[in-house]
Coordinates of C-alpha atoms and ligand atoms in Angstrom, one line a residue:
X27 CA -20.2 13.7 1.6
X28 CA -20.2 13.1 5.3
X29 CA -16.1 13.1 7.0
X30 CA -15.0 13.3 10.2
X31 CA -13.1 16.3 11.6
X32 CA -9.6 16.1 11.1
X33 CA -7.9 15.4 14.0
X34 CA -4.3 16.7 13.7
X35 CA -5.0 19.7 12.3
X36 CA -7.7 20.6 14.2
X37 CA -4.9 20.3 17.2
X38 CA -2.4 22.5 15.3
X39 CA -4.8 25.1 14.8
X40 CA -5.5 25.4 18.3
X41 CA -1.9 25.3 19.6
X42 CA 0.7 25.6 16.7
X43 CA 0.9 29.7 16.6
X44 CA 0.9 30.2 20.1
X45 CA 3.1 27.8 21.8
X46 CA 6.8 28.7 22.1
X47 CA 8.3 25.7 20.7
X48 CA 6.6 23.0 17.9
X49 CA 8.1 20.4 18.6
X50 CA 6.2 17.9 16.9
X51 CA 6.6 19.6 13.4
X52 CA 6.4 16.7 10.5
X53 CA 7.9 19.2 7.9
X54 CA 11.8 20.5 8.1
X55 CA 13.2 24.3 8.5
X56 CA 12.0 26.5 6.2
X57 CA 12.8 29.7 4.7
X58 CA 12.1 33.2 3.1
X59 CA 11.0 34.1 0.1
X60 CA 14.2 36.3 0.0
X61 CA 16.6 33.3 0.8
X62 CA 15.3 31.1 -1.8
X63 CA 15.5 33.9 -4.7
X64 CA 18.8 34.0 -3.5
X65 CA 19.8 30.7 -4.7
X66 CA 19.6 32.1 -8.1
X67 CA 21.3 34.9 -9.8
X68 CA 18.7 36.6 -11.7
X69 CA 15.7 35.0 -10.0
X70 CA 14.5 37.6 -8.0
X71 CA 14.3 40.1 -11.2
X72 CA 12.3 37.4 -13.0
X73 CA 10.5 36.6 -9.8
X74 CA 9.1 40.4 -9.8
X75 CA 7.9 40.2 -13.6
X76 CA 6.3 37.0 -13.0
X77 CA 2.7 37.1 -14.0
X78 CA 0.2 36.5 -11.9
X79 CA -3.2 35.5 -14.0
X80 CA -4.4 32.4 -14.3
X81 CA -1.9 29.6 -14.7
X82 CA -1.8 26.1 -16.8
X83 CA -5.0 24.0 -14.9
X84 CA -2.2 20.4 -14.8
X85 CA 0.7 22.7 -13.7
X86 CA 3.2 24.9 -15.4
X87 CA 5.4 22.8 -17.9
X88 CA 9.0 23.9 -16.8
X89 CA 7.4 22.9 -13.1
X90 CA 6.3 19.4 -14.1
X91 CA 9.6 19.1 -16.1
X92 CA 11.5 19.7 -12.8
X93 CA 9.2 17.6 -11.1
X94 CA 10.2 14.9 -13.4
X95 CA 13.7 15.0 -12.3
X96 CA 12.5 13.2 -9.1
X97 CA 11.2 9.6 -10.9
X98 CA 13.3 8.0 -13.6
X99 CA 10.4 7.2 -16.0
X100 CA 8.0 10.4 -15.5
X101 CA 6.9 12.3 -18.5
X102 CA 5.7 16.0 -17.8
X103 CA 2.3 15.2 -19.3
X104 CA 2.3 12.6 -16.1
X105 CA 2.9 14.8 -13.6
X106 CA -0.4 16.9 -12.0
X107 CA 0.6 19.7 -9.7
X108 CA -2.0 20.3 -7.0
X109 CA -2.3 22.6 -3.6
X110 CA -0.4 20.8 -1.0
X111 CA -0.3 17.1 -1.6
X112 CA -3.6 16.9 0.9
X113 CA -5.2 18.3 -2.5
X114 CA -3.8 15.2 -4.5
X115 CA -4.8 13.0 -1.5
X116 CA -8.3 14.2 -1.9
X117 CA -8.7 14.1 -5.5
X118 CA -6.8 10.9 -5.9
X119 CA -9.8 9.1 -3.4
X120 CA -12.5 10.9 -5.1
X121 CA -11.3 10.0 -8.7
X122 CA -10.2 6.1 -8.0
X123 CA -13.1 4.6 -5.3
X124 CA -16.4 4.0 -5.8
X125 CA -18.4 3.3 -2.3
X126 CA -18.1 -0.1 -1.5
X127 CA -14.7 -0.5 -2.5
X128 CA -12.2 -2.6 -0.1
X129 CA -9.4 0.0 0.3
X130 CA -6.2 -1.1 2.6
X131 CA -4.1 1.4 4.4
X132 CA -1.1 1.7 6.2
X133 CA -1.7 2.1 9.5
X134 CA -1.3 4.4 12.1
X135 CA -1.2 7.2 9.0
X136 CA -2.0 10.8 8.6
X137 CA -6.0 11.3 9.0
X138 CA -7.0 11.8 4.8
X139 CA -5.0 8.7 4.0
X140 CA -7.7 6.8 5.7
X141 CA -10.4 8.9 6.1
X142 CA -11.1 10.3 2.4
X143 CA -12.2 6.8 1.5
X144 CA -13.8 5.9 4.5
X145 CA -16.3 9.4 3.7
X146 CA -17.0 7.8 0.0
X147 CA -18.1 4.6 1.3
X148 CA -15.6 2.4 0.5
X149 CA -14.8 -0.1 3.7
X150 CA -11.3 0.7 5.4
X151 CA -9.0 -2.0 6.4
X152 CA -6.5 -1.1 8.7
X153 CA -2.6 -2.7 7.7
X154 CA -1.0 -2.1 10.9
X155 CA 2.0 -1.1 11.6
X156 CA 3.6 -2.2 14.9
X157 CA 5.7 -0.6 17.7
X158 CA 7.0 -4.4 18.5
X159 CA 8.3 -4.8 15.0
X160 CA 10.1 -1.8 15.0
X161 CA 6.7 -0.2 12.9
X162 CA 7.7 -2.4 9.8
X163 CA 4.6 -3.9 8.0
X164 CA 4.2 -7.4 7.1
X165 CA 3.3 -8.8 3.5
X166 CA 1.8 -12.0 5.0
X167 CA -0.4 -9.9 6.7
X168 CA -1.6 -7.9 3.9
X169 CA -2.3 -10.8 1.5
X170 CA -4.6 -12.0 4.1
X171 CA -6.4 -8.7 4.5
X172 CA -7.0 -8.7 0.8
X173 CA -10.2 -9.3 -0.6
X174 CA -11.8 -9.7 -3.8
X175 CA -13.3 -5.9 -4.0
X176 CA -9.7 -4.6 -3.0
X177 CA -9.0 -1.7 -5.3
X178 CA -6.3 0.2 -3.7
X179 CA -3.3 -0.3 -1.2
X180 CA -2.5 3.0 0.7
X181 CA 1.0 3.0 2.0
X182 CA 3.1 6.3 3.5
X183 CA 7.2 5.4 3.5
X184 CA 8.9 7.2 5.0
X185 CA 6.3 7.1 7.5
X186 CA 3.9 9.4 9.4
X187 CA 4.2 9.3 12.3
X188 CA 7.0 6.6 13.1
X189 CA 9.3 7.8 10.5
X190 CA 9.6 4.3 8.9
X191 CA 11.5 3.4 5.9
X192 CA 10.3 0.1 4.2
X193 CA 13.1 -1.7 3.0
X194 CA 13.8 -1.4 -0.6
X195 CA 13.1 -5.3 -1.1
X196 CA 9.7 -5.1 1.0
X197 CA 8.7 -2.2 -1.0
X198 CA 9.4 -4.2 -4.8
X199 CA 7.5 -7.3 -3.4
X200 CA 4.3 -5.0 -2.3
X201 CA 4.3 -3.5 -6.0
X202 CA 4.6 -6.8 -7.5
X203 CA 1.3 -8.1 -4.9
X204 CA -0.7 -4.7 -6.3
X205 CA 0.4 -5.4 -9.9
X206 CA -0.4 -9.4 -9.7
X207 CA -4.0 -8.2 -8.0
X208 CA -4.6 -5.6 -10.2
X209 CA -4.9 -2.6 -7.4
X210 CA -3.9 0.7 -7.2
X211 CA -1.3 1.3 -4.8
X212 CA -0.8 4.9 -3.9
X213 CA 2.5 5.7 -2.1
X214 CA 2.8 8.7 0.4
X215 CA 6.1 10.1 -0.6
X216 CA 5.9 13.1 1.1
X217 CA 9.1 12.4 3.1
X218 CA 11.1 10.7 0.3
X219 CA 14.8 12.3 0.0
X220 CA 14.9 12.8 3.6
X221 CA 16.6 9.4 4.2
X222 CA 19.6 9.7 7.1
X223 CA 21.5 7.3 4.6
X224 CA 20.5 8.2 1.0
X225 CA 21.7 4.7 0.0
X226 CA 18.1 3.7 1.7
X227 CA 16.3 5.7 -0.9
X228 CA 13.6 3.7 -2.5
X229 CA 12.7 3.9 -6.0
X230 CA 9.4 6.2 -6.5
X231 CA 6.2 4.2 -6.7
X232 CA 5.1 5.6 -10.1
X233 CA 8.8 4.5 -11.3
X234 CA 7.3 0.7 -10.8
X235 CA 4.4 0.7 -13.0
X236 CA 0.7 1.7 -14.1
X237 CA -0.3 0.7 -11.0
X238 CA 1.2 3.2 -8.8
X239 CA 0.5 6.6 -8.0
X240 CA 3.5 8.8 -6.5
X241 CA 2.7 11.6 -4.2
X242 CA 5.1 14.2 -3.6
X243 CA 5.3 17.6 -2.1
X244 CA 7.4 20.8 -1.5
X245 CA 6.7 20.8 2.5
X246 CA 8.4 18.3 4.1
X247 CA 12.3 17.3 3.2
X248 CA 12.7 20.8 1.6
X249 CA 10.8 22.8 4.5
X250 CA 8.4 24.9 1.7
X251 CA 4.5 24.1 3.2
X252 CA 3.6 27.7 2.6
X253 CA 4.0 27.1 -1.0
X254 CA 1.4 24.7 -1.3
X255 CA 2.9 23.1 -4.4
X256 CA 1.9 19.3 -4.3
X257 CA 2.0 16.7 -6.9
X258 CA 1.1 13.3 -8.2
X259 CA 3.1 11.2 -10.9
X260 CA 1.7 8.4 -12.2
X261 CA 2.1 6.2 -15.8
X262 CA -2.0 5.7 -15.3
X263 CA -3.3 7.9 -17.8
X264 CA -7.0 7.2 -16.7
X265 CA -6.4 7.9 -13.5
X266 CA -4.6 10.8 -14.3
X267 CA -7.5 12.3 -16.4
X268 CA -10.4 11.9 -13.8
X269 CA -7.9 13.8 -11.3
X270 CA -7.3 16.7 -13.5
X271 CA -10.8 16.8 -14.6
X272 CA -11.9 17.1 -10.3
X273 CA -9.2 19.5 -10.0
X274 CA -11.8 22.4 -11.9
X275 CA -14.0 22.0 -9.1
X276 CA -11.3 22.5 -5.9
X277 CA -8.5 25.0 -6.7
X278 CA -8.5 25.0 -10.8
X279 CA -4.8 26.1 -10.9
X280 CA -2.0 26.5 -8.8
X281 CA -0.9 29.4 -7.3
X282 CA 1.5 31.5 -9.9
X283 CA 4.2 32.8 -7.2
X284 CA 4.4 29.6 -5.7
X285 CA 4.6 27.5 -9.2
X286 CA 7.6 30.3 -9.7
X287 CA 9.2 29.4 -6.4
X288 CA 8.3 26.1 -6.5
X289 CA 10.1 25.3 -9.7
X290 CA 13.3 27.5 -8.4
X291 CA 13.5 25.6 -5.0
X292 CA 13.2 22.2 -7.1
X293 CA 16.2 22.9 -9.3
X294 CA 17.8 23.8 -6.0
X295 CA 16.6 20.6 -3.9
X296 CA 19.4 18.3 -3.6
X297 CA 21.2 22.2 -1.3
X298 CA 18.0 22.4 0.1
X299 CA 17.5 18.7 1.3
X300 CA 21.0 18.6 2.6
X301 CA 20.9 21.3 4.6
X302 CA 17.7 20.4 6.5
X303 CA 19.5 16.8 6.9
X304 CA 22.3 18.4 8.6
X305 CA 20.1 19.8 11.1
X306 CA 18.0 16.5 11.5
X307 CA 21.5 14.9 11.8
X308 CA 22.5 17.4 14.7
X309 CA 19.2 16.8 16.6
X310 CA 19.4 13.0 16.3
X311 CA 22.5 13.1 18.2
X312 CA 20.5 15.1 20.7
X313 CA 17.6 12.8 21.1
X314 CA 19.8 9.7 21.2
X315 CA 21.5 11.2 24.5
X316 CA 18.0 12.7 25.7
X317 CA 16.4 9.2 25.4
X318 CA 19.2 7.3 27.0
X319 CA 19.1 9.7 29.8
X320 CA 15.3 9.6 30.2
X321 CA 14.8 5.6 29.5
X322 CA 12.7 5.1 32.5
X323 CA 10.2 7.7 31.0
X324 CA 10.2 6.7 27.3
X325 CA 10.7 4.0 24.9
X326 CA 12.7 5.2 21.4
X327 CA 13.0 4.3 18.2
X328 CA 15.7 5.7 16.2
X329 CA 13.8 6.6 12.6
X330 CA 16.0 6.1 9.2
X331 CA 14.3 8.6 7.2
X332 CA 12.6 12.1 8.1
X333 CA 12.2 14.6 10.8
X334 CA 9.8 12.7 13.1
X335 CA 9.3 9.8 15.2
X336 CA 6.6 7.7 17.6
X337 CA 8.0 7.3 21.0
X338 CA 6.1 5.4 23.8
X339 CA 5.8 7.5 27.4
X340 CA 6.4 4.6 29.9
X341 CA 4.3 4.1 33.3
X342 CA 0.8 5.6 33.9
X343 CA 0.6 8.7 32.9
X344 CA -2.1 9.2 29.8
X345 CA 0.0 10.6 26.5
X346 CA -2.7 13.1 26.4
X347 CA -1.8 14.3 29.5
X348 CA 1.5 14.6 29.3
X349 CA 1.5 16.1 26.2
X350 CA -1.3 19.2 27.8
X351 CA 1.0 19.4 31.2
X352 CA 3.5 20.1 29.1
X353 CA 1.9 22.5 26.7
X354 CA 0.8 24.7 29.4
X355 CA 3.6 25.0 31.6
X356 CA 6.3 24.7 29.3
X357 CA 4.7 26.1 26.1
X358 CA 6.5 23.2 23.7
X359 CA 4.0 21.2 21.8
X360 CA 4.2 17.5 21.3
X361 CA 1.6 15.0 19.1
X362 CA -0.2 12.6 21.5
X363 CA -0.8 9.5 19.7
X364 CA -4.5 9.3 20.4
X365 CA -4.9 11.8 17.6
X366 CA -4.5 9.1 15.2
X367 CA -6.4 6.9 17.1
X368 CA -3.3 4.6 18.1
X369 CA -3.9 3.5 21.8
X370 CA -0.2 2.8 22.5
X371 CA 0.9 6.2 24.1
X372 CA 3.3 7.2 21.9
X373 CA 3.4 10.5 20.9
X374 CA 4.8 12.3 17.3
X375 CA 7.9 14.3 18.0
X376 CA 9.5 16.5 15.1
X377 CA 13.8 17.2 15.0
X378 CA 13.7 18.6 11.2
X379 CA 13.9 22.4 13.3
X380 CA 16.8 24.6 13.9
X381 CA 15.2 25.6 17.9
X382 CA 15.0 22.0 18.6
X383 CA 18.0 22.0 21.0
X384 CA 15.9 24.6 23.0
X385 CA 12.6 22.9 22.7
X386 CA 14.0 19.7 24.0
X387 CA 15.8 21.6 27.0
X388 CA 12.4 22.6 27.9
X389 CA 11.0 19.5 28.0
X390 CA 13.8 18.0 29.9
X391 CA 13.6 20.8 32.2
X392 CA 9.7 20.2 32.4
X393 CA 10.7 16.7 33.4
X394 CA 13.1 17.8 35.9
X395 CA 10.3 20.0 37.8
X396 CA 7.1 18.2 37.3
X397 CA 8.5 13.9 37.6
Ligands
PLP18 C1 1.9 11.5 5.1 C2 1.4 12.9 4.7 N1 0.8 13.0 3.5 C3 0.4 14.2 3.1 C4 0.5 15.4 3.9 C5 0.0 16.7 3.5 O1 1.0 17.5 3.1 P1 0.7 19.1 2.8 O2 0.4 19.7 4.1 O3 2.0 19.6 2.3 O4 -0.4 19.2 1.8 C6 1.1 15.2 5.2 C7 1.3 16.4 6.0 O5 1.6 16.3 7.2 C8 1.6 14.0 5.6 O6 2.2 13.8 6.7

């Protein structure tokens, strides 16, 4: 298997522990392992007599019946718990495509979404997302990308990087299209509950049939990456069994502390959620004013869902400069837009942090000194 570097990460290994201020984080404010035992009486006794052999290869059973609580028609036995959902991403690609199928994906997108298949030989089309149409994707254009040899339909909502929220009506009809064609559409839901309005929820992917595949993770809207607790849901029991079956040759099991702390946070999630909304909230208010102060430098987007968002720098300058002048004299890190190969010079900024206020003062100061 022959893939390409991965972009994005290799960028946040270089800068992400060293710079001041990540500004450009996808995932929300976490928290300690203390704080999260503390949501529980009891928890950190149990917590300390946890043990920590081997653990159930699918996922521990109270986990996946937590899990479960997120999708209306989820079983446990339908829910596989993996490392991070880039594990499920991975395993998903290797256990669905065969090279030469036609994949379609939502695109610009995190690297894996497109990349994984693209490595296994399938041939990647591109449905693109545009800055014009306020990111939203078109149906029209999708039927006409599909071919005969389509198997799956990769789509991300909410949306990395532009923090788009399909509309619930949008999302049904594409479902229906991957149900009527017979393809697998597996739907990025890594940023699901972290809609600014939670009456713009969508129902979960896996909730609309045998077709779909949901993927969800600890990391994002609850602010828990170091767990490493990812999951897929899906009513596709074939599918389900070549994933579990690849899963003995990457991690086997899940981590034991983190299935703990993973099933604690989830009973917890809806506190969780809510409080990193509040602080996405208070830096949304923030941006808005930064962005109408600063409109001759950048063109802004106001997301519905998430802790990140694609805005375009205006006038001459190359994103990928900006974004280094600014890394090295200010020390706040910001996602150029090249890194997933979108020409438009936009550039991933995150607001799901508590310093935020501070790492925008330091751009804006940044501006201030160096035009
Ligand atoms: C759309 C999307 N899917 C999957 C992932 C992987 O999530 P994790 O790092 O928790 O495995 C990310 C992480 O940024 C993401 O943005």
């Amino acid at each position: 298997m022959k893939i390409a570097p991965f972009k994005l990460e290799r960028y946040f290994a270089r800068y992400e522990f060293d710079v001041d201020y990540v500004l450009c984080a996808s995932d929300c404010e976490s928290l300690s392992v203390g704080d999260l035992l503390a949501l529980e009486p009891g928890a950190a006794e149990r917590f300390q007599q946890h043990w920590l052999g081997y653990t159930e290869s699918l996922g521990s059973p109270t986990l996946r019946q937590e899990i479960c609580r997120l999708y209306t028609t989820i079983a446990p036995e339908q829910v596989l718990v993996h490392a991070g959902a880039e594990e499920a991403i991975f395993l998903f690609m290797q256990a669905a495509l065969d090279a030469g199928d036609h994949v379609i994906v939502h695109w610009p997108c995190y690297q894996s979404l497109h990349e994984v298949a693209r490595s296994l030989g399938c041939t990647v089309t591109r449905w693109e997302a545009r800055e014009e149409n306020g990111w939203a994707l078109d149906l029209d254009e999708l039927r006409a990308l599909w071919q005969p040899t389509t198997r799956a339909v990769i789509v991300n909502t909410p949306h990395n990087p532009t923090g788009y929220l399909m509309p619930a009506a949008t999302y049904r009809e594409l479902h229906t299209l991957a149900l009527e064609r017979e393809a697998l559409l597996f739907s990025d839901e890594v940023y699901r509950e972290s809609e600014h309005d939670l009456a713009d929820r969508l129902p979960a992917g896996c909730d609309l049939g045998e077709h779909a595949v949901s993927l969800g993770v600890t990391s994002k809207t609850y602010g828990l990456a170091g767990l490493r607790i990812g999951w897929i849901a899906t009513h596709n029991a074939e599918l389900y069994r070549r994933m579990a079956a690849l899963k003995d040759y990457t991690t086997i099991c899940n981590s034991a502390p983190s299935e703990f702390l993973a099933e604690l946070a989830l009973r917890h999630r809806e506190r969780l959620a809510a409080r990193n909304l509040a602080i996405i909230a208070r830096n949304l208010e923030l941006l808005d004013a930064f962005f109408a102060r600063r409109a001759d430098r950048f063109a802004w987007q106001r997301p519905r869902a998430g802790a990140i968002a694609f805005p375009r720098l205006l006038g001459e300058q190359p994103i990928e400069t900006f974004c280094d002048e600014l890394v090295r004299a200010a020390s706040v890190l910001l996602l150029p837009g090249t890194l997933y190969g979108h020409p438009g010079n936009c550039f991933r900024i995150g607001f799901g942090r508590e310093n935020m206020p501070e790492a925008l003062a330091r751009l804006e100061q940044h501006l201030v000194g160096g035009g």
